[in-house]
Amino acid sequence: MGRAKRRVSSTGVTLTGELPDTRAMVAFLAPDARGAWHWFGLQATLAVLSILVALATPALAAVAIDQAVAGRIGWGFLGLAGAMGASALFAMASGPAASRFGVALGGRLTRRMVSHALDLGLPGRRPFSDGDLLNRAGSLAAGMPGYASTVLRVATGLAMAAGSLAALLFIHWLFVVVWVAGVALLTVVARRFMGALSAQQSDNDELVGRIVNAYTDALAGRRTIRAADTVDREVDRVTRPLPALAATSRNILRLMGRGAVVLQSADTGVLVATAVAGIWLLAGGEATPGALLAAVRYAQMAYNSVAGVFDNGWFHIALLRSQASRVMELAETPAMGKGSCGVPADGERGAIQLEDVWVHGEGEDILRGVNLQIPPGATIALVGESGVGKTTLATLLGRLHNPDRGTVRIDGVPVATWSSQALAGRVGYAFESPALLGDIVRDAITLGYDADDAEVEAAARRVEADAFIRRLPNGYRTSLDETPMSGGERQRLGLARAALRDSPALVLDDALSSLDVATAARVFAALGTLSEDRTAIIVAHRASTAATADLVAWLVDGRVRRIATHAALWDDPAYRAAFVVTERDSAAVEER
């Protein structure tokens, strides 16, 4: 059984987990090892062959020495040479086999953890911060395949020790007594080191996660930090855990150093005691010179095998158990779930329905019993003051996270039952600050969607992005790293991505905020003509944007207060107060 351990996540959520034992670790890694076991099997086979050759080598050396003392060179010498050559070949082959297994297992495990991390939902709706999530799903998960190799190393070390002891017993029982006495003391000391090392490594991983998270937050808000001239304060915040991290690192190194000293001291003691016992037996005529040298070698092999089990085996396992507990804790955190059904064969395209939808936040409800029906082809704006749940409502349609209660349907089918591929094809998103992923501008628009150049350029023209893209050094093939863009240009690339897919439902999460009013109106009109039955949901912060919609859903305190046209709602002062009205917006309203 694992040792229970309680931690508090970076978002304040208490997480209770256990340091996993070998059975739990193997069960966790096994699904990702399919297709890679043959490499592990080859590694294990080579390890067994190496053990057999290693155990035979001292015996062959003893025969060769005794034959040489007798004045002849016989089969012992030839056998020793062959064993040493085979040992070198096995060692050369085992490294690549271990690497192939580690790469195959590590790649699959990392993909599984990253995929699961993405399924946890948006920040604030999961018990892990961005930096902690990156650490768990990335570096810690990538290091877990080393556990299989470590377990194999422990098993081969124990087998080598057992074989060496059997050889010592065959030579003389006194050698076994001397060896067991030395290793018994080593075992007691090593157990103390393992417990202390696991605890220190767990604290070390927790501190690393805090630093990565703080650094990630600082990178995301670097413009705000520079504008507010708070760089020094942010540096202090990011580096605040460093003294504690340095202390835990020193403790880990100190423990490992003490362990190395103990292991080396015990090694020397065992060898000296074995040599003394061998000389005494040689003087009494109970051993030959070759047997004495073989006994010393077997004693060294047995001790080094056990020491390796502690140092490179159990000590390493202690570190891996601590890291694995964090990865497995991530894997055990419930995801939103994945549906399996595809696009309905018949029926409407883009009809949206929310039934008694509730979303809980930290200490309060974000959405409270929302009921909303949007007919296919309609355009509806979500309006309300900051924090009333407009963006949260919009994210429910594409299952960026799930409601805590209630049902969201598209074309009569609950979105919770849709496959991610089917849902991505039905709901397109354009965000206020779109992530531009890929190597070149074209990649940022297609984002994995299979389209030819003509389709990509047509989508860009619809949202008035084609002109500025063609002004770039290499047009659509300009590297994103070499493409400084304004907020409006980034938004138009995000809109071009949505336009390219022509999804029946389109969510614009304040995706026109960086465009001037005239451009925003033209872009929205172009999006509206892409499909006659396209349903559009706009998170609107400007009155001019809401005015372009067929209907407005006015949200107050997490509820839909009223659904009507923008013109009908405009007479209500509370509705007007929901907007941050710019001078241009005011002028546009007066013209209407």
XYZ file of C-alpha atoms in Angstrom:
592
model
C 0.000 0.000 0.000
C 1.110 3.572 -0.586
C 1.670 6.177 2.083
C -1.153 8.699 2.390
C -0.201 12.287 1.780
C -2.375 15.411 1.839
C -1.518 18.483 -0.222
C -3.180 21.734 -1.112
C -3.195 22.608 -4.794
C -2.160 25.964 -6.200
C -5.821 26.932 -6.465
C -6.523 26.124 -2.829
C -8.122 22.702 -3.428
C -7.078 19.996 -0.984
C -5.721 16.973 -2.820
C -5.308 13.688 -1.006
C -3.186 11.059 -2.686
C -0.843 8.199 -1.929
C 2.706 7.480 -2.847
C 2.052 4.562 -5.223
C 3.576 1.144 -4.740
C 5.049 -0.986 -7.506
C 1.749 -2.641 -8.377
C 0.007 0.720 -8.791
C 2.852 2.126 -10.862
C 2.946 -0.859 -13.227
C -0.855 -0.785 -13.607
C -0.691 2.917 -14.453
C 2.056 2.509 -17.058
C 0.800 -0.734 -18.624
C -1.827 0.801 -21.001
C 0.826 3.009 -22.610
C 3.341 0.177 -22.948
C 1.333 -1.672 -25.586
C 3.462 -2.062 -28.676
C 6.622 -1.346 -26.686
C 6.825 -4.470 -24.543
C 9.020 -6.267 -27.083
C 11.746 -3.691 -26.429
C 11.377 -4.212 -22.701
C 11.448 -7.971 -23.298
C 14.667 -7.612 -25.263
C 16.119 -5.468 -22.488
C 15.140 -8.074 -19.883
C 16.544 -10.928 -21.998
C 19.858 -9.136 -22.378
C 19.891 -8.486 -18.628
C 19.399 -12.201 -17.882
C 22.148 -13.173 -20.317
C 24.441 -10.556 -18.767
C 23.786 -12.045 -15.312
C 24.638 -15.553 -16.479
C 27.842 -14.411 -18.131
C 28.812 -12.267 -15.120
C 28.278 -15.173 -12.726
C 30.334 -17.498 -14.907
C 33.258 -15.083 -15.285
C 34.809 -15.388 -11.752
C 34.496 -19.181 -11.881
C 36.221 -19.291 -15.257
C 38.870 -16.886 -13.936
C 39.469 -19.197 -10.957
C 39.946 -22.184 -13.264
C 42.288 -20.188 -15.510
C 44.381 -19.047 -12.516
C 44.656 -22.503 -11.006
C 45.610 -23.913 -14.425
C 48.243 -21.189 -14.818
C 49.634 -21.943 -11.349
C 49.885 -25.549 -12.483
C 51.916 -24.377 -15.470
C 49.411 -24.737 -18.285
C 46.875 -22.722 -20.281
C 43.616 -24.635 -20.686
C 39.906 -24.233 -21.329
C 39.506 -21.838 -18.377
C 41.398 -19.129 -20.234
C 39.403 -19.618 -23.428
C 36.114 -19.629 -21.511
C 37.095 -16.439 -19.652
C 37.907 -14.638 -22.909
C 34.606 -15.702 -24.465
C 32.614 -14.618 -21.395
C 34.221 -11.187 -21.354
C 33.500 -10.686 -25.063
C 29.860 -11.754 -24.663
C 29.461 -9.415 -21.687
C 30.638 -6.466 -23.783
C 28.213 -7.317 -26.610
C 25.243 -7.619 -24.249
C 26.089 -4.269 -22.639
C 26.260 -2.577 -26.050
C 22.859 -3.962 -27.102
C 20.978 -3.268 -23.854
C 21.354 0.524 -24.052
C 19.496 0.999 -27.372
C 16.774 -1.452 -26.292
C 16.173 0.500 -23.084
C 16.095 3.788 -25.000
C 13.568 2.505 -27.546
C 11.292 1.263 -24.775
C 11.570 4.525 -22.840
C 10.846 6.676 -25.891
C 7.821 4.599 -26.926
C 6.325 4.465 -23.431
C 7.193 8.078 -22.581
C 5.653 9.426 -25.778
C 2.353 7.611 -25.254
C 2.144 8.526 -21.575
C 2.885 12.193 -22.228
C 0.242 12.325 -24.966
C -2.286 10.729 -22.614
C -1.531 13.176 -19.817
C -1.576 16.237 -22.082
C -4.874 15.097 -23.604
C -6.333 14.548 -20.146
C -5.056 17.926 -18.982
C -6.873 19.592 -21.881
C -10.051 17.711 -20.952
C -10.044 19.164 -17.434
C -11.549 22.393 -18.719
C -10.653 26.028 -18.369
C -8.372 27.543 -15.698
C -10.257 28.083 -12.459
C -12.462 25.047 -13.142
C -9.748 22.531 -12.254
C -7.645 21.937 -9.114
C -4.339 22.683 -10.865
C -2.821 25.950 -11.959
C -1.328 26.295 -15.439
C 2.264 25.926 -14.262
C 1.510 22.950 -12.021
C -0.477 21.302 -14.823
C 2.426 21.817 -17.240
C 4.844 20.273 -14.764
C 2.648 17.237 -14.092
C 1.669 16.509 -17.700
C 5.092 17.373 -19.119
C 8.388 16.774 -17.382
C 7.112 14.544 -14.560
C 5.084 12.329 -16.911
C 8.015 12.071 -19.332
C 10.231 10.778 -16.518
C 7.892 8.014 -15.356
C 8.988 5.390 -17.935
C 12.268 5.243 -16.019
C 10.350 3.328 -13.365
C 10.133 0.199 -15.550
C 13.871 0.233 -16.180
C 14.502 0.848 -12.490
C 12.332 -2.114 -11.472
C 14.219 -4.286 -13.971
C 17.494 -2.995 -12.541
C 16.331 -3.929 -9.035
C 15.245 -7.397 -10.180
C 18.511 -8.083 -12.007
C 20.475 -6.741 -9.056
C 18.709 -9.103 -6.670
C 19.220 -11.998 -9.102
C 22.910 -11.154 -9.403
C 23.235 -10.975 -5.627
C 21.475 -14.310 -5.173
C 23.678 -15.989 -7.804
C 26.835 -14.547 -6.287
C 25.853 -15.743 -2.815
C 25.161 -19.215 -4.174
C 28.639 -19.215 -5.704
C 30.160 -18.059 -2.407
C 28.317 -20.803 -0.548
C 29.679 -23.353 -3.026
C 33.233 -22.113 -2.376
C 32.841 -21.916 1.436
C 30.040 -21.033 3.861
C 32.263 -18.616 5.816
C 32.222 -16.140 2.918
C 28.413 -15.977 3.076
C 28.423 -15.286 6.812
C 30.853 -12.394 6.378
C 28.838 -10.923 3.509
C 25.427 -11.179 5.225
C 26.730 -9.425 8.347
C 27.900 -6.431 6.306
C 24.758 -6.103 4.192
C 22.406 -6.397 7.193
C 23.788 -3.153 8.580
C 23.506 -1.514 5.160
C 19.817 -2.458 4.890
C 18.912 -0.779 8.179
C 20.639 2.446 7.198
C 19.204 2.464 3.662
C 15.589 2.250 4.869
C 16.052 5.470 6.809
C 17.469 7.211 3.757
C 14.563 6.133 1.536
C 11.859 7.628 3.762
C 13.690 10.927 4.168
C 14.514 11.117 0.458
C 10.892 10.577 -0.636
C 9.661 13.338 1.652
C 12.292 15.819 0.465
C 11.662 15.021 -3.210
C 7.923 15.537 -2.789
C 8.526 18.965 -1.250
C 10.976 19.758 -4.044
C 8.412 18.916 -6.759
C 5.769 21.041 -5.053
C 8.077 24.059 -4.980
C 9.069 23.588 -8.630
C 5.381 23.573 -9.566
C 4.843 26.866 -7.720
C 7.752 28.525 -9.488
C 6.658 27.301 -12.934
C 3.115 28.518 -12.302
C 4.257 31.964 -11.145
C 6.556 32.272 -14.156
C 3.761 31.212 -16.541
C 1.446 33.838 -15.057
C 4.127 36.493 -15.388
C 4.713 35.647 -19.048
C 0.990 35.841 -19.778
C 0.768 39.257 -18.151
C 4.114 40.686 -19.226
C 2.610 43.717 -20.969
C 0.556 44.592 -17.905
C 3.583 44.133 -15.671
C 5.730 46.408 -17.807
C 3.006 49.033 -18.110
C 2.546 49.070 -14.335
C 6.320 49.076 -13.743
C 6.035 46.123 -11.341
C 8.814 43.989 -12.820
C 10.776 43.903 -9.569
C 7.722 42.809 -7.610
C 6.967 40.041 -10.111
C 10.574 38.854 -10.028
C 10.289 38.658 -6.256
C 7.013 36.731 -6.526
C 8.402 34.227 -9.022
C 11.648 33.676 -7.115
C 10.139 33.664 -3.616
C 10.141 29.827 -3.346
C 13.791 29.611 -4.451
C 15.320 29.634 -0.924
C 13.036 26.796 0.125
C 13.769 24.963 -3.139
C 17.494 25.407 -2.583
C 17.112 24.051 0.946
C 15.246 20.927 -0.200
C 17.758 20.411 -3.015
C 20.608 20.644 -0.527
C 18.851 18.157 1.727
C 18.390 15.741 -1.184
C 22.048 16.038 -2.169
C 23.114 15.683 1.457
C 21.049 12.518 1.883
C 22.348 11.064 -1.385
C 25.909 11.954 -0.380
C 25.543 10.261 2.987
C 24.091 7.240 1.258
C 27.041 7.088 -1.127
C 29.498 7.280 1.788
C 27.694 4.490 3.641
C 27.609 2.306 0.536
C 31.282 2.835 -0.234
C 32.349 2.257 3.362
C 30.354 -0.953 3.555
C 31.820 -2.077 0.210
C 35.347 -1.656 1.501
C 34.532 -3.402 4.754
C 32.945 -6.389 3.050
C 35.896 -6.807 0.655
C 38.468 -6.580 3.462
C 36.572 -9.098 5.582
C 36.196 -11.466 2.619
C 39.902 -11.210 1.794
C 40.881 -11.910 5.418
C 38.569 -14.931 5.538
C 39.955 -16.172 2.207
C 43.576 -15.873 3.298
C 42.772 -17.772 6.481
C 41.134 -20.546 4.433
C 44.026 -20.555 1.936
C 46.542 -20.901 4.747
C 44.554 -23.844 6.122
C 44.478 -25.567 2.757
C 40.697 -25.190 2.398
C 40.874 -22.953 -0.708
C 42.996 -22.577 -3.811
C 44.412 -19.234 -5.056
C 41.859 -19.190 -7.817
C 39.033 -19.872 -5.353
C 40.239 -17.009 -3.149
C 40.204 -14.535 -5.999
C 36.810 -15.849 -7.179
C 35.401 -15.470 -3.665
C 36.564 -11.861 -3.434
C 35.040 -11.138 -6.834
C 31.726 -12.838 -5.988
C 31.542 -10.981 -2.681
C 32.136 -7.707 -4.526
C 29.533 -8.582 -7.160
C 26.952 -9.513 -4.528
C 27.577 -6.370 -2.539
C 27.615 -4.072 -5.577
C 24.364 -5.638 -6.746
C 22.680 -4.986 -3.421
C 24.194 -1.507 -3.219
C 22.932 -0.821 -6.725
C 19.475 -1.977 -5.654
C 19.563 0.645 -2.908
C 21.371 3.460 -4.723
C 20.204 3.248 -8.341
C 17.155 1.147 -7.503
C 15.202 1.836 -4.345
C 16.569 5.335 -3.854
C 15.581 6.135 -7.444
C 12.208 4.501 -6.897
C 11.696 6.734 -3.871
C 12.140 9.792 -6.115
C 9.967 8.353 -8.878
C 7.160 7.455 -6.459
C 6.940 11.061 -5.346
C 6.843 12.315 -8.936
C 4.435 9.584 -10.021
C 1.983 10.491 -7.268
C 1.604 13.945 -8.848
C 1.120 12.531 -12.355
C -1.340 9.891 -11.153
C -3.209 12.510 -9.160
C -3.665 14.407 -12.417
C -4.855 11.244 -14.178
C -7.374 10.548 -11.400
C -8.862 14.043 -11.551
C -12.226 13.674 -13.344
C -12.274 15.183 -16.812
C -15.313 16.618 -18.498
C -15.887 13.303 -20.264
C -16.036 12.579 -23.965
C -19.144 11.756 -25.909
C -19.234 9.288 -28.743
C -22.057 10.210 -31.069
C -21.453 12.006 -34.342
C -23.323 14.617 -36.335
C -27.052 13.829 -36.633
C -27.954 12.676 -40.107
C -31.158 14.674 -40.223
C -32.673 17.615 -38.434
C -31.912 21.277 -38.011
C -28.495 22.875 -38.295
C -27.575 25.102 -35.385
C -30.618 25.017 -33.091
C -29.336 25.644 -29.540
C -31.152 25.039 -26.277
C -30.075 25.524 -22.651
C -32.286 23.888 -20.031
C -32.006 24.954 -16.370
C -28.230 25.400 -16.637
C -26.234 26.086 -13.477
C -22.493 26.704 -13.227
C -20.859 26.998 -9.823
C -17.792 29.145 -9.210
C -15.639 29.685 -6.163
C -18.122 30.432 -3.404
C -20.899 31.586 -5.750
C -23.016 30.596 -8.731
C -21.908 31.992 -12.091
C -25.008 30.886 -14.006
C -28.294 30.273 -12.218
C -30.982 28.245 -13.899
C -30.482 29.665 -17.385
C -33.102 28.662 -19.983
C -32.457 29.822 -23.516
C -33.587 28.753 -26.971
C -31.849 29.975 -30.122
C -33.424 28.977 -33.447
C -31.136 27.928 -36.314
C -29.821 30.823 -38.335
C -30.483 33.415 -35.627
C -27.930 35.810 -34.229
C -28.104 36.482 -30.506
C -25.915 38.799 -28.442
C -25.089 38.052 -24.806
C -25.071 41.338 -22.919
C -24.399 42.100 -19.282
C -21.970 43.678 -16.885
C -18.612 42.044 -16.259
C -18.853 38.832 -14.270
C -22.491 37.940 -15.006
C -21.536 34.776 -16.911
C -21.595 35.750 -20.600
C -18.317 34.041 -21.517
C -19.100 31.083 -19.262
C -22.387 30.571 -21.088
C -20.636 30.746 -24.453
C -18.029 28.158 -23.452
C -20.735 25.616 -22.619
C -21.768 25.250 -26.263
C -18.433 23.761 -27.347
C -17.912 22.000 -23.998
C -14.896 24.072 -23.039
C -16.332 23.128 -19.691
C -19.517 21.443 -18.532
C -22.450 22.849 -16.559
C -22.777 21.616 -13.000
C -26.486 21.141 -13.563
C -28.770 21.299 -16.565
C -28.438 20.336 -20.210
C -27.045 22.060 -23.293
C -28.394 20.784 -26.619
C -27.504 21.404 -30.244
C -30.073 20.260 -32.764
C -31.847 18.443 -29.946
C -28.808 16.352 -28.942
C -27.091 16.958 -25.563
C -23.559 18.195 -26.250
C -22.296 15.917 -23.459
C -22.957 12.949 -25.770
C -21.178 14.376 -28.816
C -17.712 13.271 -29.776
C -15.105 16.016 -29.642
C -14.582 15.767 -33.401
C -18.295 16.094 -34.154
C -18.717 18.995 -31.738
C -15.692 20.837 -33.137
C -17.296 20.604 -36.556
C -20.577 22.047 -35.309
C -19.406 24.898 -33.063
C -16.734 27.355 -34.167
C -15.099 29.855 -31.814
C -13.433 33.196 -32.334
C -11.911 34.706 -29.202
C -10.936 38.170 -28.063
C -7.276 37.099 -27.889
C -6.965 34.104 -30.232
C -4.013 31.771 -29.851
C -2.027 31.713 -33.084
C -0.603 28.215 -33.293
C 1.653 26.778 -35.968
C 4.759 27.859 -37.820
C 3.357 30.263 -40.423
C 0.325 32.512 -40.812
C -1.439 29.927 -42.940
C -1.121 27.372 -40.108
C -2.759 29.794 -37.688
C -5.826 29.959 -39.952
C -6.133 26.276 -40.846
C -5.122 24.884 -37.412
C -5.259 21.279 -38.580
C -8.158 21.820 -40.977
C -7.524 20.398 -44.452
C -7.987 23.285 -46.883
C -6.305 24.456 -50.070
C -4.775 27.893 -50.540
C -7.824 29.265 -52.349
C -10.113 28.355 -49.440
C -7.743 29.864 -46.893
C -7.454 33.111 -48.828
C -11.231 33.283 -49.349
C -11.800 32.924 -45.600
C -9.276 35.694 -44.915
C -10.952 38.009 -47.423
C -14.333 37.517 -45.767
C -13.020 38.947 -42.496
C -10.820 41.606 -44.133
C -7.570 39.865 -43.177
C -6.273 39.151 -46.684
C -4.951 42.659 -47.310
C -2.698 42.900 -44.250
C -1.519 39.279 -44.684
C -0.350 40.006 -48.231
C 1.671 42.956 -46.920
C 3.748 40.578 -44.779
C 7.218 39.607 -46.103
C 6.100 36.151 -47.269
C 2.350 36.597 -47.234
C 0.507 33.584 -45.890
C 3.794 31.742 -45.412
C 5.359 34.362 -43.164
C 6.679 32.873 -39.929
C 4.491 33.709 -36.939
C 7.617 34.414 -34.908
C 8.491 37.188 -37.368
C 4.993 38.670 -37.625
C 4.250 41.499 -35.192
C 0.486 42.046 -35.221
C -1.945 44.395 -33.583
C -4.840 43.112 -31.514
C -7.223 43.694 -34.405
C -5.041 41.746 -36.839
C -4.808 38.827 -34.442
C -8.576 38.871 -34.058
C -9.061 38.803 -37.811
C -6.847 35.721 -38.089
C -9.004 34.082 -35.445
C -12.123 35.073 -37.358
C -10.633 33.718 -40.593
C -10.090 30.406 -38.811
C -13.788 30.327 -37.841
C -14.877 31.398 -41.321
C -12.830 28.637 -42.955
C -14.733 25.929 -41.093
C -18.194 27.401 -41.719
C -19.619 25.658 -38.633
C -23.404 25.749 -38.219
C -22.932 27.493 -34.854
C -20.449 30.316 -34.393
C -19.439 31.805 -31.046
C -17.800 35.238 -31.096
C -16.371 35.805 -27.628
C -15.798 39.560 -27.903
C -13.888 38.687 -31.067
C -14.560 42.078 -32.680
C -13.467 44.240 -29.732
C -10.166 45.368 -31.297
C -11.766 46.348 -34.610
C -13.196 49.753 -35.328
C -16.973 49.900 -35.560
C -17.128 50.109 -39.373
C -14.737 47.182 -39.851
C -16.512 45.137 -37.185
C -19.852 45.680 -38.945
C -18.436 44.582 -42.310
C -16.735 41.541 -40.808
C -19.868 40.470 -38.999
C -21.980 40.931 -42.109
C -19.516 38.763 -44.054
C -19.689 36.044 -41.408
C -23.465 36.141 -41.553
C -23.501 35.404 -45.274
C -21.284 32.327 -45.039
C -24.284 30.089 -44.451
C -27.969 30.850 -44.540
C -28.676 28.856 -41.385
C -25.569 29.797 -39.408
C -26.396 30.434 -35.761
C -24.225 33.113 -34.146
C -23.738 33.809 -30.440
C -21.902 37.048 -29.697
C -20.444 38.018 -26.337
C -20.990 41.759 -26.775
C -19.341 44.537 -24.792
C -20.206 47.305 -27.238
C -23.658 48.599 -28.046
C -22.820 48.763 -31.725
C -22.060 45.033 -31.718
C -25.261 44.110 -29.904
C -27.263 46.232 -32.366
C -26.241 43.944 -35.250
C -27.850 40.892 -33.602
C -31.387 39.657 -34.190
C -31.975 39.288 -30.451
C -30.204 40.157 -27.208
C -30.098 37.940 -24.123
C -29.598 40.347 -21.234
C -27.881 38.631 -18.288
C -28.074 39.951 -14.732
C -26.576 38.084 -11.752
C -26.189 34.880 -13.708
C -29.764 34.795 -15.005
C -31.379 35.792 -18.289
C -33.320 38.848 -17.280
C -34.906 39.527 -20.653
C -34.699 38.512 -24.317
C -35.589 41.162 -26.870
C -34.130 43.267 -29.638
C -31.386 45.743 -28.865
C -33.658 48.629 -29.812
C -36.369 47.443 -27.412
C -33.901 47.095 -24.540
C -32.047 50.353 -25.145
C -34.644 52.450 -23.356
C -33.808 50.708 -20.078
C -31.042 52.650 -18.240
C -29.830 49.465 -16.540
C -29.334 47.843 -19.931
C -27.392 50.832 -21.244
C -25.208 50.746 -18.137
C -24.057 47.234 -19.061
C -21.948 48.610 -21.911
C -18.608 50.314 -21.894
C -19.688 52.869 -24.485
C -16.922 54.513 -26.501
C -17.400 57.827 -28.271
C -17.650 55.993 -31.564
C -20.315 53.661 -30.136
C -22.301 56.648 -28.876
C -22.182 58.276 -32.280
C -23.325 55.072 -33.929
C -26.262 54.776 -31.533
C -27.315 58.378 -32.184
C -27.275 57.774 -35.950
C -29.675 54.889 -35.457
